[in-house]
XYZ file of C-alpha atoms in Angstrom:
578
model
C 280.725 213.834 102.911
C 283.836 214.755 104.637
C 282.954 218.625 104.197
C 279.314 217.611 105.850
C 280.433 215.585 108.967
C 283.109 218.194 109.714
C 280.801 221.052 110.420
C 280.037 218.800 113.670
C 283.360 220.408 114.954
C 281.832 223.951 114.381
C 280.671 224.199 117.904
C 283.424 222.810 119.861
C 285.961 224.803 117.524
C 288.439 226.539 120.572
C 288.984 222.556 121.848
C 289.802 221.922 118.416
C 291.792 224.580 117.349
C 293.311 224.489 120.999
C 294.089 220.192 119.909
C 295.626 221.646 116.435
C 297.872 223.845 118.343
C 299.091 221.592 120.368
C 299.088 219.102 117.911
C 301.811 221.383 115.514
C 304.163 222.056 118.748
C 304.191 218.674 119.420
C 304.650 217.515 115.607
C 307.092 220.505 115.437
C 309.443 219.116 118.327
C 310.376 216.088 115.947
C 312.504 218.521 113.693
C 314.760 219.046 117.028
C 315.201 215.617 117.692
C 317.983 215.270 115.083
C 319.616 218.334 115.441
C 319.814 217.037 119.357
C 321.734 213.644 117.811
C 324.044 215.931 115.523
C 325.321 218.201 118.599
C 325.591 215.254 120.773
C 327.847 213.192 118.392
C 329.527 215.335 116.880
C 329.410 218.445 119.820
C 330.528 216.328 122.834
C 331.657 212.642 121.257
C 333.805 214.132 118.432
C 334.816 217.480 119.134
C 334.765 216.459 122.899
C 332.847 219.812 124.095
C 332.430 219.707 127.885
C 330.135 223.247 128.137
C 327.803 221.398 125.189
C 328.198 218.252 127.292
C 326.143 220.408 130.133
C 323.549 221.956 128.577
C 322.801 219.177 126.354
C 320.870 217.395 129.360
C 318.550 220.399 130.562
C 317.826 221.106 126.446
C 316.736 217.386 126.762
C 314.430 217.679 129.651
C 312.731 220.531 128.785
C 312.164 219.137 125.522
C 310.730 216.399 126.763
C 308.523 218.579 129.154
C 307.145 220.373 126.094
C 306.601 217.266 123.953
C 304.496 215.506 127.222
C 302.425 218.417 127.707
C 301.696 219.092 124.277
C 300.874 215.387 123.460
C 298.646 214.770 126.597
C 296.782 218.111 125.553
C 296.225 217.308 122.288
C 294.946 213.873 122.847
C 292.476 214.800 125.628
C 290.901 218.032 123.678
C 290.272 215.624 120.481
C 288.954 212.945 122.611
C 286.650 215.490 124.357
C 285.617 217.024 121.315
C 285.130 213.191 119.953
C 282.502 212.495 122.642
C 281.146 216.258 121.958
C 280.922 215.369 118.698
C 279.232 212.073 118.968
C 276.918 213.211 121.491
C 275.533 215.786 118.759
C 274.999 213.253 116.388
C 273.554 211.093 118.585
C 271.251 213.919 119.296
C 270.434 214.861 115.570
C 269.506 211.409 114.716
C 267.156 210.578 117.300
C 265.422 214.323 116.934
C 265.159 213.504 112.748
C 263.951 209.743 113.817
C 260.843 210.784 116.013
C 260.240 213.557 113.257
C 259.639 210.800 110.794
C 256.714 209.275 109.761
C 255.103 205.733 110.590
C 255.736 204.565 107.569
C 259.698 204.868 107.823
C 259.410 202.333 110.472
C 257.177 199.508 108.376
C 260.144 199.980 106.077
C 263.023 199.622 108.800
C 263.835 197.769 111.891
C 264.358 199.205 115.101
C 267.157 196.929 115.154
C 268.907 198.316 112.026
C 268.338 201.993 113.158
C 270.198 201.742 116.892
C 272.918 199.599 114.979
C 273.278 203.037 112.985
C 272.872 204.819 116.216
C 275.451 203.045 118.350
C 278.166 201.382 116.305
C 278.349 203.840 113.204
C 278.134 207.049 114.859
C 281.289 205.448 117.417
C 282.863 204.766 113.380
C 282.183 209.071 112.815
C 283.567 209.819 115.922
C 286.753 207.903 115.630
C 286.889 209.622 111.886
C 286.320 212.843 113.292
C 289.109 212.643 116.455
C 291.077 209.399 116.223
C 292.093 209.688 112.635
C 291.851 213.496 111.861
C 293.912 213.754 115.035
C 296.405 211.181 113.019
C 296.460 212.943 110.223
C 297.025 216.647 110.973
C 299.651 215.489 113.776
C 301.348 213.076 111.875
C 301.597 214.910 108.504
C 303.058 217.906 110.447
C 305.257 215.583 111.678
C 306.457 214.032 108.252
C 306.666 217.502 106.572
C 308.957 218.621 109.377
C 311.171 215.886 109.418
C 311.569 216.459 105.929
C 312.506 219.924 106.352
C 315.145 218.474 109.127
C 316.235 215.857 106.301
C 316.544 218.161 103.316
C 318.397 221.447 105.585
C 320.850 218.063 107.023
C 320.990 216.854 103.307
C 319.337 217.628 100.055
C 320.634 215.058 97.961
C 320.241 211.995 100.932
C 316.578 213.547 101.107
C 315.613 212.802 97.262
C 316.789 209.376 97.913
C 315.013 208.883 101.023
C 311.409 210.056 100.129
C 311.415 209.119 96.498
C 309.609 205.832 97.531
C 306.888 207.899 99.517
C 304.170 208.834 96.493
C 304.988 205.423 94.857
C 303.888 203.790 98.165
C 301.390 205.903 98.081
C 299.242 204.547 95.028
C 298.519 200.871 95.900
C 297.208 202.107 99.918
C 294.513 204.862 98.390
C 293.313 202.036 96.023
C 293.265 199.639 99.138
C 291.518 202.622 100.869
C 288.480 202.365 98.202
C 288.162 199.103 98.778
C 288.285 199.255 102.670
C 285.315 201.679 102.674
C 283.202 199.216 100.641
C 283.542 196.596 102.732
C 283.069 198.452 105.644
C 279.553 199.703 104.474
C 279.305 196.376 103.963
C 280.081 195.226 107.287
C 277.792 197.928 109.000
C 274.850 196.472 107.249
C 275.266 192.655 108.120
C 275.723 194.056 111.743
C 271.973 195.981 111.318
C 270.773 192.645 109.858
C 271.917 190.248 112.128
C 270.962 192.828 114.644
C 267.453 192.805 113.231
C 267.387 189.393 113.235
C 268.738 188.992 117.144
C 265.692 191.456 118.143
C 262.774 189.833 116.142
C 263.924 186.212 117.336
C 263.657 187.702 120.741
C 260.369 189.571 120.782
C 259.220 186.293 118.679
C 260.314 183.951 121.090
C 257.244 182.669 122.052
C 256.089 182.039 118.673
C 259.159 180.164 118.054
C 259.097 178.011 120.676
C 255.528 177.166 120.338
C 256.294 175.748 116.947
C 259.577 174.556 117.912
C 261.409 176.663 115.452
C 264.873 177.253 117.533
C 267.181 175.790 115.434
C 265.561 177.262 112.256
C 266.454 180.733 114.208
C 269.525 179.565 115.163
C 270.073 178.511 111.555
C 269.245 181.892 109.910
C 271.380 183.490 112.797
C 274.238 181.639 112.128
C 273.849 182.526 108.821
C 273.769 185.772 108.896
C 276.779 185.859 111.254
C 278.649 183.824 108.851
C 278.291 186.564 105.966
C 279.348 189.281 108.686
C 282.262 187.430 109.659
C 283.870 186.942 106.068
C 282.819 190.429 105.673
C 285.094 191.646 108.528
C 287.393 188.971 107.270
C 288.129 190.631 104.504
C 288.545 193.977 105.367
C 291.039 192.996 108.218
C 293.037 191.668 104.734
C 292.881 194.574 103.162
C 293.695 196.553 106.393
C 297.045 194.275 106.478
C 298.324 194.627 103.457
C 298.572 198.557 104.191
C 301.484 197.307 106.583
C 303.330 195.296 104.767
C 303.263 197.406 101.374
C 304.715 200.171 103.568
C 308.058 197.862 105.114
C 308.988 197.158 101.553
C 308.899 200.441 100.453
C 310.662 201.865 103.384
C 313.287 199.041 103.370
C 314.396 200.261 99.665
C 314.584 203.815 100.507
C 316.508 202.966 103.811
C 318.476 200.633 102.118
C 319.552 203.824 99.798
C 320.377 206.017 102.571
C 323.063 203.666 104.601
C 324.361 202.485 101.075
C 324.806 206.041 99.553
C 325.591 207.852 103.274
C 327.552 205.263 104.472
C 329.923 205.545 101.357
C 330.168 209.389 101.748
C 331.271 209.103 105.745
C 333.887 206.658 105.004
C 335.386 208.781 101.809
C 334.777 211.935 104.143
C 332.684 213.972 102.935
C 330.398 213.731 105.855
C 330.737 213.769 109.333
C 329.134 210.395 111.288
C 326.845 213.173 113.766
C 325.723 214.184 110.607
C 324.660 210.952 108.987
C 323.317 209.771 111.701
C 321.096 212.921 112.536
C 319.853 212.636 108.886
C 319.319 208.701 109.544
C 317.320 209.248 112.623
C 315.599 211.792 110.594
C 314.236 208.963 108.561
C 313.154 206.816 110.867
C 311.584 209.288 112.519
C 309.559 210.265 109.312
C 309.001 206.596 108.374
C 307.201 205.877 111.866
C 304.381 208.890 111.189
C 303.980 208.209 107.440
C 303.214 204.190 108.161
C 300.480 205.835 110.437
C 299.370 207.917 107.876
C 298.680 205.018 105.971
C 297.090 202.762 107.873
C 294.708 205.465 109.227
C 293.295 205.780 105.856
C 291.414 202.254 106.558
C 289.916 203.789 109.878
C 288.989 206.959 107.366
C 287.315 204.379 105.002
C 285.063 203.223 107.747
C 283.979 206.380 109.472
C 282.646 207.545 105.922
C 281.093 204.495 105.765
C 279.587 205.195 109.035
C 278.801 208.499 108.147
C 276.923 207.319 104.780
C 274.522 205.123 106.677
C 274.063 207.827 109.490
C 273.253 210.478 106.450
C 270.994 207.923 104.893
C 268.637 208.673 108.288
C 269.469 212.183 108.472
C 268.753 212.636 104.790
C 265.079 210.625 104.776
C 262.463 213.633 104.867
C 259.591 212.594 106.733
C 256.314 211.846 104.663
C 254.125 213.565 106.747
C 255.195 217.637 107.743
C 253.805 220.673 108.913
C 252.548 223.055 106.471
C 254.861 226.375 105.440
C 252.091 228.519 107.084
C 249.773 226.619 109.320
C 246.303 227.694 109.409
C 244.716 228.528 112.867
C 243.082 225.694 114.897
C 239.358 225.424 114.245
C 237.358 225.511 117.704
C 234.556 222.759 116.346
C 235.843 218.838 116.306
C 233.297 217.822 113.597
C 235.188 215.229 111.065
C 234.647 215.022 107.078
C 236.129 212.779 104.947
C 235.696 214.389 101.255
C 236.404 210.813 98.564
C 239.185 209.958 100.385
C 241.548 206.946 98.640
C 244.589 205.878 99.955
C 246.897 203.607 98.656
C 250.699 202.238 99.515
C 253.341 200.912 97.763
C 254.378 197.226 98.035
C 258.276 196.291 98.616
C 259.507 197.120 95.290
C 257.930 199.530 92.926
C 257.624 196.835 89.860
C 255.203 195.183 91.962
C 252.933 198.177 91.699
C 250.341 199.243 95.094
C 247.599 198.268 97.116
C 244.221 200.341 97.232
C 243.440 200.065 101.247
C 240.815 203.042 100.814
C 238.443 204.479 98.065
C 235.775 207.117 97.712
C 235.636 207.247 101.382
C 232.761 209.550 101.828
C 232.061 210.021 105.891
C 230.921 212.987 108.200
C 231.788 212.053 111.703
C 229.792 214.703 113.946
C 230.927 216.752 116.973
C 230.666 215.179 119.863
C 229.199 211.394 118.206
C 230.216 208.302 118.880
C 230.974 206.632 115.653
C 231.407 203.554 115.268
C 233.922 201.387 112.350
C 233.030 197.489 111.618
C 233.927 195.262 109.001
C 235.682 191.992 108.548
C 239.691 191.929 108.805
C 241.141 194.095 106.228
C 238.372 195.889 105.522
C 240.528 199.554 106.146
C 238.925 200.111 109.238
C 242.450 201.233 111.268
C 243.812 202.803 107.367
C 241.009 205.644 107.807
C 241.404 205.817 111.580
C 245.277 206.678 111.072
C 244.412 209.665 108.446
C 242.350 211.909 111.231
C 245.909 212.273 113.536
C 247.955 212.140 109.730
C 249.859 208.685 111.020
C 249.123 208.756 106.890
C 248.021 211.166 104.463
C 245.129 210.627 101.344
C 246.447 209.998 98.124
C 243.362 211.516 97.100
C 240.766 213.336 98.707
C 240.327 215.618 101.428
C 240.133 215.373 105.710
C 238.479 218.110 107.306
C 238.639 219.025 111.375
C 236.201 221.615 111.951
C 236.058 222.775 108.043
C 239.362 223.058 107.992
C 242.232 220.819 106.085
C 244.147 219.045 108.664
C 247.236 219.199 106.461
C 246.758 222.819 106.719
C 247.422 222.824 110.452
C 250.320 222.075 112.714
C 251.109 218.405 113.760
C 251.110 219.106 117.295
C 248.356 221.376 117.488
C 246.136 218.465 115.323
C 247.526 215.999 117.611
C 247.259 217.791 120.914
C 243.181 217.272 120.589
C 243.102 213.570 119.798
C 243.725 210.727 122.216
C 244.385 207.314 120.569
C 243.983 203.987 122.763
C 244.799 201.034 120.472
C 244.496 197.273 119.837
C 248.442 196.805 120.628
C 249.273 198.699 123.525
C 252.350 200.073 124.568
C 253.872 200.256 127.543
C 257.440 202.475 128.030
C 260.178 200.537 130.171
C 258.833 203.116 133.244
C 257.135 202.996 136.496
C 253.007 202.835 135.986
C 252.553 206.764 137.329
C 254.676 207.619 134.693
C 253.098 205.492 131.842
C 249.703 207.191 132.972
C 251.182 210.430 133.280
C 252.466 210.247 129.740
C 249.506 211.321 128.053
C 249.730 214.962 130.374
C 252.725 215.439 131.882
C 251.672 218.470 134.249
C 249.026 217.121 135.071
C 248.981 216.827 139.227
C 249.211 213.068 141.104
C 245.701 213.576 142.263
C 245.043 213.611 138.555
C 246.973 210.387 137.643
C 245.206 208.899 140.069
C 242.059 209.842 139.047
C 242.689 208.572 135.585
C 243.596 204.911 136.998
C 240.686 204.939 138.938
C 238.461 206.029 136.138
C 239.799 203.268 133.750
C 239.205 200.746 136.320
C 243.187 200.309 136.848
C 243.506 200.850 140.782
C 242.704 197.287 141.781
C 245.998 196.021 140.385
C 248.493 198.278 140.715
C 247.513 198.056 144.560
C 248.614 194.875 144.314
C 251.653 195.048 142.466
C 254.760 194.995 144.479
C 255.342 199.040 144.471
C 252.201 199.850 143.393
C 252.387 202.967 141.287
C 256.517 202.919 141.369
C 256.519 199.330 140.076
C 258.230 199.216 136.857
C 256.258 197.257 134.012
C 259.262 196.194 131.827
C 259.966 196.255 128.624
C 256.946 196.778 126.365
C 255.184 196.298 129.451
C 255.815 193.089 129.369
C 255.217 192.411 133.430
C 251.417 193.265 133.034
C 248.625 191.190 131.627
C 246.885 191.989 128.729
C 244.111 193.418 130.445
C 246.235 195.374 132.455
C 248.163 196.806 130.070
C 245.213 197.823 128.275
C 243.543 199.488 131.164
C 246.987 201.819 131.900
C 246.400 203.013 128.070
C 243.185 204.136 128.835
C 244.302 205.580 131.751
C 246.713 207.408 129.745
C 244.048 208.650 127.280
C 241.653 209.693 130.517
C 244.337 211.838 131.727
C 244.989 213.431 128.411
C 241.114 214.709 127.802
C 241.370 215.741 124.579
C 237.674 216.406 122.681
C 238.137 213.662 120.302
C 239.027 209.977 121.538
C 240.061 207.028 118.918
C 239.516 203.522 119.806
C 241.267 200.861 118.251
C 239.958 197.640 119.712
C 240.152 199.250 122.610
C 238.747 196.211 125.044
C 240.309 193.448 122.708
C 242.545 192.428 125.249
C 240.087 192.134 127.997
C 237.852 189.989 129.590
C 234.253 189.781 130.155
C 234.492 191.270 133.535
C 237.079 193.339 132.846
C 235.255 194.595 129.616
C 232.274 195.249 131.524
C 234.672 197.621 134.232
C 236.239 199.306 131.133
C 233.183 199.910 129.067
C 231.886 201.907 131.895
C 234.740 203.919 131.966
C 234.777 204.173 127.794
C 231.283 205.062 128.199
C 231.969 208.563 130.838
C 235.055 209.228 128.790
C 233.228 209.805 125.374
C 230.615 211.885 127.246
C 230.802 215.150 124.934
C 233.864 214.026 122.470
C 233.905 213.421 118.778
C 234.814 209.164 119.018
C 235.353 207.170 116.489
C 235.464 203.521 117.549
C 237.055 200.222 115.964
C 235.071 197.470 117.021
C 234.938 193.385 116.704
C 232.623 192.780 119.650
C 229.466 194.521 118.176
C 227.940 194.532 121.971
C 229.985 196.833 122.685
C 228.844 199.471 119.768
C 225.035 199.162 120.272
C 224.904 202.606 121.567
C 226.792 204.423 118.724
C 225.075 206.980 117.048
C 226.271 205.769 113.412
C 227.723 202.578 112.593
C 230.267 202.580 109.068
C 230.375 199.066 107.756
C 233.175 198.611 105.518
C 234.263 196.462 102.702
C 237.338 196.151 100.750
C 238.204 199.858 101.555
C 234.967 200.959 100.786
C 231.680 201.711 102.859
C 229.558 199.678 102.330
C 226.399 200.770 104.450
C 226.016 203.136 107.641
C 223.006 203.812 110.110
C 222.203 203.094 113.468
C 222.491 199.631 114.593
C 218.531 198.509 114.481
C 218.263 200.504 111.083
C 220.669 197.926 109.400
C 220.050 194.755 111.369
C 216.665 195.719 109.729
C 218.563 195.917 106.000
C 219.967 192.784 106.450
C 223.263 193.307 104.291
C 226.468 193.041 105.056
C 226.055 194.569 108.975
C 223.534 192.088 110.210
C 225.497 189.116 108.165
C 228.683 190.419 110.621
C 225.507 190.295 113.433
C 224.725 186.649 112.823
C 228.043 185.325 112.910
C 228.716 186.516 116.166
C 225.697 185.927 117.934
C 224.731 182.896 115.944
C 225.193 180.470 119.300
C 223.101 183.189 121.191
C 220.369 183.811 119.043
């Protein structure tokens, strides 16, 4: 995993290698820094050198020079390369997100995914710059300062590192256990994230039923878990610390015990000792860093896991290896189609939504889709722009497979307007202009007017610069819906799905939108979801559907006339009328 998230550095390798560099110079200057203490006590306090005494203090400064520069270049080229880096990933992930298919998103919140967006690719980044950065400069600086300790002292440098590997053992197994429980931790943040968002989009629901303090109750719940999570990983992130003074105590101890007896008998001088004790404590400060960052190592993997986990989900729905040309006719045939899903777990076996679905849709007809709730009426629409693909069977555009042609070529001559409309966080032009963005602001307007729009966006407060909010959240219902129509108008692509498309309307405003419905399907292949049946009178077939089957089709006098299951729909909803 390591191996993968490092080929993120592959395009900002001369920072990096530039970071290194500077990162070896400065670990490098650490070895001088006890030879500096030698000379000094023994140079100008012992042997009482007065030429030493003044070049001593320029050797000092320009060390120091070269240690600043190197350390402020190192740690700006890693943190630039961090950012690099994590603007990359942030990149990847969102491309491989929008390539996936709807059904990714049944299975996951939106919630869960920008958690994995946000906090865990900050967790990569800090991996990739932060504690690489640690690591490289900080083991250059321990091997170095060994190399200082063992030329001062070979026998004093046994003594001093023996400790090092034992210490060693007890912080790797601390290090498996860190990255556990920070996998852990990143998924209580998605879920408690997840449940944040839906009590938020929900929060008329809840309050309608008064249901705040059985949100607040799951919240706090779920924070609870994360906290003791985060708990518990800040103890195992202590006891990295701790482990470490012991350790370094005994081997310290050693030195002044063992050196301390071997000045006073003479057979060392005190510059000596005291270069190869500042030697040590110099080591001991980069090798307790080493240690602890293996807990910041443990969590950017665990980042990096849940990042891969997105990265590494192929989308259900792709493009074909070759893609067959796109026909020029817009006719629709669905050859037995069935189409079934799984439910949450696979022991629970799946759901049959559609079977032997047998339908020719003609080029330029309006056909229309009716049935009682659940009937599969929006399951079949999603197969013609492959929001889904038959589990068995066969969907034909012009004679042609559609999983035999591109996505965007397929998709590029269907405009969907839907039951649930949404709205982007944008100005109204640009919501319109969505659905063809070249097309000209004589155009846009055109479209608004068409779909009956242009009465209230005069009125809104910027007109077409207002900006409609999240989910579009500003607008009514009504108004919403008549900006995705808009949207579809200004696409005009030759075949036009309809979803409910006046659900959210009413009667007047149906009656203004119908007409526009009515010019737009002039000459396209439309298939239309309907629950008003007024609205579907003029449809050249009507599908009634069943339990994922079709149950009857024909025009709408031919099967009032049947009476079956169409004119029992009929009855109910014009009962009071007739």
């Amino acid at each position: 995993m390591y191996t993968r998230i490092v080929r993120y550095l592959k395009p900002h390798s001369r920072r990096f290698w530039t970071a290194l560099l500077l990162m070896v110079i400065f670990g490098a200057t650490d070895g001088g820094v006890p030879f500096l203490v030698k000379y000094i006590l023994d140079g100008v306090f012992t042997e009482r050198n007065e030429a030493l005494l003044w070049v001593l203090p320029g050797l000092l400064v320009g060390f120091a020079i070269v240690r600043a520069a190197a350390d402020f270049g190192q740690q700006f080229l890693m943190a630039s390369v961090g950012h690099k880096v994590t603007e990359d990933i942030r990149n990847d992930v969102n491309r491989h997100v929008l390539s996936l298919s709807p059904d990714f998103f049944v299975r996951n919140s939106t919630a869960e995914i920008l958690s994995r967006v946000t906090s865990d690719v900050l967790l990569i980044r800090s991996l990739l710059t932060d504690s690489s950065a640690a690591i490289i400069r900080d083991s250059i600086r321990v091997v170095v300062l060994l190399c200082s300790c063992v030329y001062l002292d070979p026998k004093l440098s046994i003594l001093a590192v023996v400790f090092f590997p034992v210490a060693g053992l007890p912080i790797a197994r601390l290090g498996k256990r860190m990255r556990k429980l920070s996998k852990r931790g990143q998924d209580a943040i998605g879920q408690l994230a997840a449940l944040f968002q839906e009590s938020m989009q929900g929060h008329r629901v809840v309050k309608i039923f008064s249901r705040e303090e059985f949100e607040q109750s799951k919240f706090e719940h779920g924070n609870h878990e994360l906290t003791r999570t985060f708990i518990r990983s800040e103890r195992v992130r202590a006891l990295a610390g701790p482990i470490n003074e012991v350790f370094a105590s005994l081997a310290i101890s050693g030195v002044l015990l063992y050196g301390g007896y071997t000045v006073i008998s003479g057979q060392r001088t005190a510059g000596g000792f005291m270069a190869f004790l500042v030697s040590v404590f110099l080591m001991y400060e980069p090798f307790k860093k080493l240690t602890r960052v293996n807990a910041t190592v443990q969590q950017g993997l665990a980042g990096a896991q849940r990042i891969f986990e997105i990265l590494d989900t192929p989308p259900t729905i792709q493009d074909p290896a070759v893609a067959t040309k796109l026909p020029s006719g817009h006719e629709i045939v669905f050859d037995l189609v069935s189409y079934e899903y799984p439910r949450r777990t696979s022991d629970e076996g799946v759901v049959e939504a559609l079977r032997d679905i047998a339908l020719i849709i003609p080029e330029s007809k309006k056909v229309a889709l009716v049935g009682f709730s659940g009937a599969g009426k929006s399951t079949l629409v999603d197969l013609i722009p492959r929001f889904i693909d038959p589990t068995v069977g066969t969907v034909r555009l012009g004679g042609v497979d559609i999983r035999e042609l591109e996505l965007n070529a397929l998709r590029s001559r269907i405009a969907m307007v839907g039951q649930h409309t949404f709205l982007f966080n944008d100005t109204v032009y640009n919501n319109i202009a969505y659905g063809n963005p070249s097309a000209s602001r004589t155009e846009v307007l055109a479209a608004a007017q068409a779909a009956f729009a242009m009465d209230f966006i005069e009125k809104l407060p910027s007109g077409f610069d207002t900006v409609v909010g999240e989910g579009g959240m500003s607008l009514s219902g009504g108004e919403r819906q008549r900006l995705a129509i808009a949207r579809a108008i200004l696409k005009n692509a030759p075949i036009l799905i309809l979803d409910e498309a006046t659900a959210s309307l009413d009667n007047r405003a149906e009656r203004e939108v119908q007409q526009a419905i009515e010019a737009l399907v002039e000459g396209r292949t439309t298939v239309v979801i309907a629950h008003r049946l007024s609205t579907i009178r003029d449809a050249d077939v009507i599908v009634v559907m069943s339990g994922g089957k079709i149950v009857e089709q024909g025009s709408h006098e031919a099967l009032l006339a049947k009476g079956a299951e169409y004119a029992r729909l009929h009855a109910l909803q014009f009962r009071e009328i007739e």
